[in-house]
JSON list of C-alpha atoms in Angstrom, two decimals:
[
{"chain": "A", "resi": 271, "resn": "MET", "atom": "CA", "xyz": [0.08, -0.06, -0.15]},
{"chain": "A", "resi": 272, "resn": "GLN", "atom": "CA", "xyz": [2.94, 2.15, -0.60]},
{"chain": "A", "resi": 273, "resn": "ASN", "atom": "CA", "xyz": [2.52, 3.65, -3.63]},
{"chain": "A", "resi": 274, "resn": "ILE", "atom": "CA", "xyz": [-0.50, 4.96, -6.28]},
{"chain": "A", "resi": 275, "resn": "SER", "atom": "CA", "xyz": [-0.72, 1.66, -7.73]},
{"chain": "A", "resi": 276, "resn": "SER", "atom": "CA", "xyz": [-1.82, 0.09, -5.29]},
{"chain": "A", "resi": 277, "resn": "VAL", "atom": "CA", "xyz": [-4.68, 2.31, -4.12]},
{"chain": "A", "resi": 278, "resn": "LEU", "atom": "CA", "xyz": [-5.80, 2.00, -7.82]},
{"chain": "A", "resi": 279, "resn": "LEU", "atom": "CA", "xyz": [-6.05, -1.29, -7.17]},
{"chain": "A", "resi": 280, "resn": "LEU", "atom": "CA", "xyz": [-7.77, -0.94, -3.61]},
{"chain": "A", "resi": 281, "resn": "GLY", "atom": "CA", "xyz": [-10.09, 1.42, -5.58]},
{"chain": "A", "resi": 282, "resn": "PHE", "atom": "CA", "xyz": [-10.93, -0.86, -7.99]},
{"chain": "A", "resi": 283, "resn": "ALA", "atom": "CA", "xyz": [-11.34, -3.70, -5.47]},
{"chain": "A", "resi": 284, "resn": "LEU", "atom": "CA", "xyz": [-13.67, -1.30, -3.61]},
{"chain": "A", "resi": 285, "resn": "LEU", "atom": "CA", "xyz": [-15.68, -0.62, -6.77]},
{"chain": "A", "resi": 286, "resn": "ALA", "atom": "CA", "xyz": [-16.09, -4.27, -7.09]},
{"chain": "A", "resi": 287, "resn": "GLY", "atom": "CA", "xyz": [-17.28, -4.96, -3.93]},
{"chain": "A", "resi": 288, "resn": "ALA", "atom": "CA", "xyz": [-20.06, -1.96, -4.17]},
{"chain": "A", "resi": 289, "resn": "VAL", "atom": "CA", "xyz": [-21.71, -3.83, -6.87]},
{"chain": "A", "resi": 290, "resn": "VAL", "atom": "CA", "xyz": [-22.26, -7.14, -5.22]},
{"chain": "A", "resi": 291, "resn": "PRO", "atom": "CA", "xyz": [-24.85, -5.92, -3.18]},
{"chain": "A", "resi": 292, "resn": "PHE", "atom": "CA", "xyz": [-26.76, -4.98, -6.34]},
{"chain": "A", "resi": 293, "resn": "GLN", "atom": "CA", "xyz": [-26.11, -8.44, -7.76]},
{"chain": "A", "resi": 294, "resn": "ALA", "atom": "CA", "xyz": [-27.89, -10.27, -4.53]},
{"chain": "A", "resi": 295, "resn": "GLY", "atom": "CA", "xyz": [-31.00, -7.93, -4.80]},
{"chain": "A", "resi": 296, "resn": "ALA", "atom": "CA", "xyz": [-31.19, -8.13, -8.38]},
{"chain": "A", "resi": 297, "resn": "ASN", "atom": "CA", "xyz": [-30.86, -11.91, -8.69]},
{"chain": "A", "resi": 298, "resn": "ALA", "atom": "CA", "xyz": [-33.44, -12.35, -5.41]},
{"chain": "A", "resi": 299, "resn": "THR", "atom": "CA", "xyz": [-36.03, -10.33, -7.81]},
{"chain": "A", "resi": 300, "resn": "LEU", "atom": "CA", "xyz": [-35.14, -12.38, -10.64]},
{"chain": "A", "resi": 301, "resn": "GLY", "atom": "CA", "xyz": [-35.59, -15.58, -8.93]},
{"chain": "A", "resi": 302, "resn": "ARG", "atom": "CA", "xyz": [-39.13, -14.37, -7.65]},
{"chain": "A", "resi": 303, "resn": "ILE", "atom": "CA", "xyz": [-40.03, -13.27, -11.39]},
{"chain": "A", "resi": 304, "resn": "MET", "atom": "CA", "xyz": [-38.68, -16.56, -12.87]},
{"chain": "A", "resi": 305, "resn": "GLY", "atom": "CA", "xyz": [-40.42, -18.80, -10.15]},
{"chain": "A", "resi": 306, "resn": "HIS", "atom": "CA", "xyz": [-37.30, -20.61, -8.72]},
{"chain": "A", "resi": 307, "resn": "PRO", "atom": "CA", "xyz": [-33.89, -19.08, -7.73]},
{"chain": "A", "resi": 308, "resn": "LEU", "atom": "CA", "xyz": [-32.14, -22.07, -9.36]},
{"chain": "A", "resi": 309, "resn": "TRP", "atom": "CA", "xyz": [-33.50, -20.21, -12.77]},
{"chain": "A", "resi": 310, "resn": "ALA", "atom": "CA", "xyz": [-31.95, -16.83, -11.68]},
{"chain": "A", "resi": 311, "resn": "THR", "atom": "CA", "xyz": [-28.61, -18.45, -10.70]},
{"chain": "A", "resi": 312, "resn": "LEU", "atom": "CA", "xyz": [-28.51, -19.91, -14.51]},
{"chain": "A", "resi": 313, "resn": "VAL", "atom": "CA", "xyz": [-29.58, -16.76, -15.96]},
{"chain": "A", "resi": 314, "resn": "SER", "atom": "CA", "xyz": [-27.26, -14.73, -13.92]},
{"chain": "A", "resi": 315, "resn": "LEU", "atom": "CA", "xyz": [-24.06, -17.15, -15.01]},
{"chain": "A", "resi": 316, "resn": "ALA", "atom": "CA", "xyz": [-25.49, -16.82, -18.82]},
{"chain": "A", "resi": 317, "resn": "VAL", "atom": "CA", "xyz": [-25.56, -13.30, -18.59]},
{"chain": "A", "resi": 318, "resn": "SER", "atom": "CA", "xyz": [-21.66, -13.35, -17.28]},
{"chain": "A", "resi": 319, "resn": "ILE", "atom": "CA", "xyz": [-20.80, -15.46, -20.24]},
{"chain": "A", "resi": 320, "resn": "ALA", "atom": "CA", "xyz": [-22.64, -13.38, -22.54]},
{"chain": "A", "resi": 321, "resn": "ILE", "atom": "CA", "xyz": [-20.55, -10.23, -21.42]},
{"chain": "A", "resi": 322, "resn": "ILE", "atom": "CA", "xyz": [-17.04, -12.09, -20.88]},
{"chain": "A", "resi": 323, "resn": "ILE", "atom": "CA", "xyz": [-17.06, -13.21, -24.52]},
{"chain": "A", "resi": 324, "resn": "PRO", "atom": "CA", "xyz": [-17.24, -9.93, -25.95]},
{"chain": "A", "resi": 325, "resn": "VAL", "atom": "CA", "xyz": [-14.51, -8.57, -23.66]},
{"chain": "A", "resi": 326, "resn": "MET", "atom": "CA", "xyz": [-12.54, -11.50, -24.07]},
{"chain": "A", "resi": 327, "resn": "MET", "atom": "CA", "xyz": [-12.48, -10.64, -27.87]},
{"chain": "A", "resi": 328, "resn": "ALA", "atom": "CA", "xyz": [-11.89, -7.34, -27.83]},
{"chain": "A", "resi": 329, "resn": "PHE", "atom": "CA", "xyz": [-8.76, -7.99, -25.68]},
{"chain": "A", "resi": 330, "resn": "LYS", "atom": "CA", "xyz": [-7.70, -10.93, -28.29]},
{"chain": "A", "resi": 331, "resn": "VAL", "atom": "CA", "xyz": [-7.70, -13.37, -25.54]},
{"chain": "A", "resi": 332, "resn": "SER", "atom": "CA", "xyz": [-6.14, -16.71, -26.94]},
{"chain": "A", "resi": 333, "resn": "ALA", "atom": "CA", "xyz": [-7.86, -19.84, -26.63]},
{"chain": "A", "resi": 334, "resn": "PRO", "atom": "CA", "xyz": [-6.53, -22.04, -23.88]},
{"chain": "A", "resi": 335, "resn": "THR", "atom": "CA", "xyz": [-5.24, -25.76, -24.26]},
{"chain": "A", "resi": 336, "resn": "PHE", "atom": "CA", "xyz": [-7.95, -27.29, -22.49]},
{"chain": "A", "resi": 337, "resn": "SER", "atom": "CA", "xyz": [-6.09, -30.49, -21.97]},
{"chain": "A", "resi": 338, "resn": "ASP", "atom": "CA", "xyz": [-3.91, -28.89, -19.55]},
{"chain": "A", "resi": 339, "resn": "THR", "atom": "CA", "xyz": [-6.61, -27.69, -17.36]},
{"chain": "A", "resi": 340, "resn": "PHE", "atom": "CA", "xyz": [-7.07, -31.47, -16.39]},
{"chain": "A", "resi": 341, "resn": "LYS", "atom": "CA", "xyz": [-3.21, -31.41, -15.20]},
{"chain": "A", "resi": 342, "resn": "GLY", "atom": "CA", "xyz": [-3.89, -29.07, -12.53]},
{"chain": "A", "resi": 343, "resn": "PRO", "atom": "CA", "xyz": [-4.89, -29.72, -8.90]},
{"chain": "A", "resi": 344, "resn": "TRP", "atom": "CA", "xyz": [-8.70, -30.65, -8.24]},
{"chain": "A", "resi": 345, "resn": "TRP", "atom": "CA", "xyz": [-8.84, -27.50, -6.49]},
{"chain": "A", "resi": 346, "resn": "ILE", "atom": "CA", "xyz": [-8.91, -25.22, -9.64]},
{"chain": "A", "resi": 347, "resn": "TRP", "atom": "CA", "xyz": [-12.63, -26.38, -10.37]},
{"chain": "A", "resi": 348, "resn": "LEU", "atom": "CA", "xyz": [-13.92, -24.97, -6.89]},
{"chain": "A", "resi": 349, "resn": "GLY", "atom": "CA", "xyz": [-14.20, -21.23, -8.47]},
{"chain": "A", "resi": 350, "resn": "GLY", "atom": "CA", "xyz": [-17.26, -22.18, -10.80]},
{"chain": "A", "resi": 351, "resn": "ALA", "atom": "CA", "xyz": [-19.04, -24.18, -7.69]},
{"chain": "A", "resi": 352, "resn": "ALA", "atom": "CA", "xyz": [-18.33, -21.23, -5.33]},
{"chain": "A", "resi": 353, "resn": "GLY", "atom": "CA", "xyz": [-20.07, -19.02, -8.12]},
{"chain": "A", "resi": 354, "resn": "VAL", "atom": "CA", "xyz": [-22.93, -21.04, -8.16]},
{"chain": "A", "resi": 355, "resn": "ILE", "atom": "CA", "xyz": [-23.12, -21.28, -4.21]},
{"chain": "A", "resi": 356, "resn": "TYR", "atom": "CA", "xyz": [-22.76, -17.46, -3.65]},
{"chain": "A", "resi": 357, "resn": "ILE", "atom": "CA", "xyz": [-25.15, -16.57, -6.36]},
{"chain": "A", "resi": 358, "resn": "THR", "atom": "CA", "xyz": [-27.80, -18.80, -4.89]},
{"chain": "A", "resi": 359, "resn": "ALA", "atom": "CA", "xyz": [-27.32, -18.10, -1.43]},
{"chain": "A", "resi": 360, "resn": "ALA", "atom": "CA", "xyz": [-27.29, -14.27, -2.42]},
{"chain": "A", "resi": 361, "resn": "LEU", "atom": "CA", "xyz": [-30.76, -14.57, -3.91]},
{"chain": "A", "resi": 362, "resn": "LEU", "atom": "CA", "xyz": [-32.29, -16.69, -1.10]},
{"chain": "A", "resi": 363, "resn": "LEU", "atom": "CA", "xyz": [-30.93, -14.80, 2.13]},
{"chain": "A", "resi": 364, "resn": "ALA", "atom": "CA", "xyz": [-30.27, -11.24, 0.88]},
{"chain": "A", "resi": 365, "resn": "PRO", "atom": "CA", "xyz": [-34.28, -10.82, 0.93]},
{"chain": "A", "resi": 366, "resn": "LYS", "atom": "CA", "xyz": [-34.46, -12.31, 4.29]},
{"chain": "A", "resi": 367, "resn": "LEU", "atom": "CA", "xyz": [-31.42, -10.63, 5.85]},
{"chain": "A", "resi": 368, "resn": "GLY", "atom": "CA", "xyz": [-31.27, -7.34, 4.05]},
{"chain": "A", "resi": 369, "resn": "ALA", "atom": "CA", "xyz": [-28.39, -6.37, 2.05]},
{"chain": "A", "resi": 370, "resn": "THR", "atom": "CA", "xyz": [-26.42, -5.12, 4.99]},
{"chain": "A", "resi": 371, "resn": "ASN", "atom": "CA", "xyz": [-26.38, -8.36, 7.02]},
{"chain": "A", "resi": 372, "resn": "PHE", "atom": "CA", "xyz": [-26.30, -10.44, 3.75]},
{"chain": "A", "resi": 373, "resn": "ILE", "atom": "CA", "xyz": [-23.00, -8.77, 2.82]},
{"chain": "A", "resi": 374, "resn": "ILE", "atom": "CA", "xyz": [-21.45, -8.59, 5.99]},
{"chain": "A", "resi": 375, "resn": "ALA", "atom": "CA", "xyz": [-22.05, -12.08, 6.88]},
{"chain": "A", "resi": 376, "resn": "VAL", "atom": "CA", "xyz": [-20.47, -13.03, 3.38]},
{"chain": "A", "resi": 377, "resn": "ILE", "atom": "CA", "xyz": [-17.60, -10.69, 4.40]},
{"chain": "A", "resi": 378, "resn": "ALA", "atom": "CA", "xyz": [-17.02, -12.37, 7.39]},
{"chain": "A", "resi": 379, "resn": "GLY", "atom": "CA", "xyz": [-16.89, -15.81, 5.94]},
{"chain": "A", "resi": 380, "resn": "GLN", "atom": "CA", "xyz": [-14.53, -14.74, 2.90]},
{"chain": "A", "resi": 381, "resn": "MET", "atom": "CA", "xyz": [-12.06, -13.32, 5.80]},
{"chain": "A", "resi": 382, "resn": "ILE", "atom": "CA", "xyz": [-12.16, -16.42, 8.12]},
{"chain": "A", "resi": 383, "resn": "ALA", "atom": "CA", "xyz": [-11.64, -18.35, 5.03]},
{"chain": "A", "resi": 384, "resn": "SER", "atom": "CA", "xyz": [-8.89, -16.23, 3.81]},
{"chain": "A", "resi": 385, "resn": "LEU", "atom": "CA", "xyz": [-7.15, -16.27, 7.07]},
{"chain": "A", "resi": 386, "resn": "LEU", "atom": "CA", "xyz": [-6.82, -20.05, 6.43]},
{"chain": "A", "resi": 387, "resn": "ILE", "atom": "CA", "xyz": [-6.05, -19.72, 2.90]},
{"chain": "A", "resi": 388, "resn": "ASP", "atom": "CA", "xyz": [-3.05, -17.27, 3.85]},
{"chain": "A", "resi": 389, "resn": "HIS", "atom": "CA", "xyz": [-1.97, -19.21, 7.12]},
{"chain": "A", "resi": 390, "resn": "PHE", "atom": "CA", "xyz": [-1.84, -22.67, 5.03]},
{"chain": "A", "resi": 391, "resn": "GLY", "atom": "CA", "xyz": [-0.90, -21.28, 1.62]},
{"chain": "A", "resi": 392, "resn": "LEU", "atom": "CA", "xyz": [-3.82, -23.44, 0.12]},
{"chain": "A", "resi": 393, "resn": "VAL", "atom": "CA", "xyz": [-5.34, -23.00, -3.33]},
{"chain": "A", "resi": 394, "resn": "GLY", "atom": "CA", "xyz": [-1.77, -21.87, -4.43]},
{"chain": "A", "resi": 395, "resn": "LEU", "atom": "CA", "xyz": [-1.18, -18.69, -2.82]},
{"chain": "A", "resi": 396, "resn": "PRO", "atom": "CA", "xyz": [1.73, -17.87, -0.98]},
{"chain": "A", "resi": 397, "resn": "VAL", "atom": "CA", "xyz": [1.98, -18.40, 3.00]},
{"chain": "A", "resi": 398, "resn": "LYS", "atom": "CA", "xyz": [1.05, -15.46, 5.36]},
{"chain": "A", "resi": 399, "resn": "PRO", "atom": "CA", "xyz": [1.05, -16.53, 8.62]},
{"chain": "A", "resi": 400, "resn": "VAL", "atom": "CA", "xyz": [-2.12, -15.44, 11.16]},
{"chain": "A", "resi": 401, "resn": "ASN", "atom": "CA", "xyz": [-1.16, -13.03, 13.48]},
{"chain": "A", "resi": 402, "resn": "LEU", "atom": "CA", "xyz": [-2.76, -11.03, 16.49]},
{"chain": "A", "resi": 403, "resn": "ALA", "atom": "CA", "xyz": [-3.54, -8.00, 14.18]},
{"chain": "A", "resi": 404, "resn": "ARG", "atom": "CA", "xyz": [-4.95, -10.00, 11.53]},
{"chain": "A", "resi": 405, "resn": "ILE", "atom": "CA", "xyz": [-7.84, -12.14, 13.91]},
{"chain": "A", "resi": 406, "resn": "SER", "atom": "CA", "xyz": [-8.62, -8.59, 15.46]},
{"chain": "A", "resi": 407, "resn": "GLY", "atom": "CA", "xyz": [-9.54, -7.35, 11.95]},
{"chain": "A", "resi": 408, "resn": "VAL", "atom": "CA", "xyz": [-11.83, -10.63, 11.70]},
{"chain": "A", "resi": 409, "resn": "VAL", "atom": "CA", "xyz": [-13.23, -10.15, 15.39]},
{"chain": "A", "resi": 410, "resn": "MET", "atom": "CA", "xyz": [-13.97, -6.79, 14.35]},
{"chain": "A", "resi": 411, "resn": "ILE", "atom": "CA", "xyz": [-15.69, -7.65, 11.01]},
{"chain": "A", "resi": 412, "resn": "LEU", "atom": "CA", "xyz": [-17.75, -10.21, 13.18]},
{"chain": "A", "resi": 413, "resn": "LEU", "atom": "CA", "xyz": [-18.70, -7.54, 16.03]},
{"chain": "A", "resi": 414, "resn": "GLY", "atom": "CA", "xyz": [-19.87, -5.26, 13.09]},
{"chain": "A", "resi": 415, "resn": "LEU", "atom": "CA", "xyz": [-22.25, -8.50, 12.02]},
{"chain": "A", "resi": 416, "resn": "ALA", "atom": "CA", "xyz": [-23.41, -8.68, 15.61]},
{"chain": "A", "resi": 417, "resn": "ILE", "atom": "CA", "xyz": [-24.12, -4.98, 15.69]},
{"chain": "A", "resi": 418, "resn": "THR", "atom": "CA", "xyz": [-25.78, -4.72, 12.42]},
{"chain": "A", "resi": 419, "resn": "GLN", "atom": "CA", "xyz": [-27.75, -7.72, 12.99]},
{"chain": "A", "resi": 420, "resn": "TRP", "atom": "CA", "xyz": [-29.12, -6.14, 16.12]},
{"chain": "A", "resi": 421, "resn": "ALA", "atom": "CA", "xyz": [-29.54, -2.54, 14.86]},
{"chain": "A", "resi": 422, "resn": "THR", "atom": "CA", "xyz": [-32.10, -4.37, 12.02]},
{"chain": "A", "resi": 423, "resn": "GLN", "atom": "CA", "xyz": [-34.35, -6.09, 14.97]},
{"chain": "A", "resi": 424, "resn": "PRO", "atom": "CA", "xyz": [-37.85, -4.34, 14.08]},
{"chain": "A", "resi": 425, "resn": "SER", "atom": "CA", "xyz": [-37.85, -2.96, 17.62]},
{"chain": "A", "resi": 426, "resn": "ARG", "atom": "CA", "xyz": [-34.70, -0.86, 16.93]},
{"chain": "A", "resi": 427, "resn": "LEU", "atom": "CA", "xyz": [-36.09, 0.79, 13.62]},
{"chain": "A", "resi": 428, "resn": "SER", "atom": "CA", "xyz": [-36.63, 4.17, 13.74]},
{"chain": "A", "resi": 429, "resn": "SER", "atom": "CA", "xyz": [-38.28, 4.52, 10.82]},
{"chain": "A", "resi": 430, "resn": "PRO", "atom": "CA", "xyz": [-39.91, 2.25, 8.06]},
{"chain": "A", "resi": 431, "resn": "PRO", "atom": "CA", "xyz": [-37.62, 1.20, 5.42]},
{"chain": "A", "resi": 432, "resn": "SER", "atom": "CA", "xyz": [-37.31, 3.30, 2.46]},
{"chain": "A", "resi": 433, "resn": "LYS", "atom": "CA", "xyz": [-38.94, 2.02, -0.86]},
{"chain": "A", "resi": 434, "resn": "SER", "atom": "CA", "xyz": [-36.35, 3.70, -3.33]},
{"chain": "A", "resi": 435, "resn": "MET", "atom": "CA", "xyz": [-35.50, 0.87, -6.10]},
{"chain": "A", "resi": 436, "resn": "HIS", "atom": "CA", "xyz": [-37.64, -1.41, -4.36]},
{"chain": "A", "resi": 437, "resn": "SER", "atom": "CA", "xyz": [-40.63, -1.37, -6.92]},
{"chain": "A", "resi": 438, "resn": "GLN", "atom": "CA", "xyz": [-38.50, -0.72, -9.89]}
]
């Protein structure tokens, strides 16, 4: 984080993170409209394919050697499965928990898993040992989850929820 490049990368990561709650809400509504959440998962992934293909063409990405992928470790396939799990969980849970509680729970889960991945150097990433400061950060996220959950209880609400973008 010592140079402008790191700041730009963090800014892009923040932007990428900012679109996630919109994805959860849009997919939840799509699932209701289509009659089942798994249809929304399929459509979401199909839209992803429809968007990434022209992007790859614009960047002139060469075709991979698919046979090489079968030589890799078994866990390289987890990304696709994780995407299905996340999208389906988002469209099922976000309407029940609300965007804030769902996203902070997702972030807490990501941070706990990330600590383990870093500490043990899993999925091809370098080892970055867990320390008290990193654990403290995750504990703060868990405290944030508890606070937002507590603050969302019906008796704690000071005003009815806004309807903006709700019916659009």
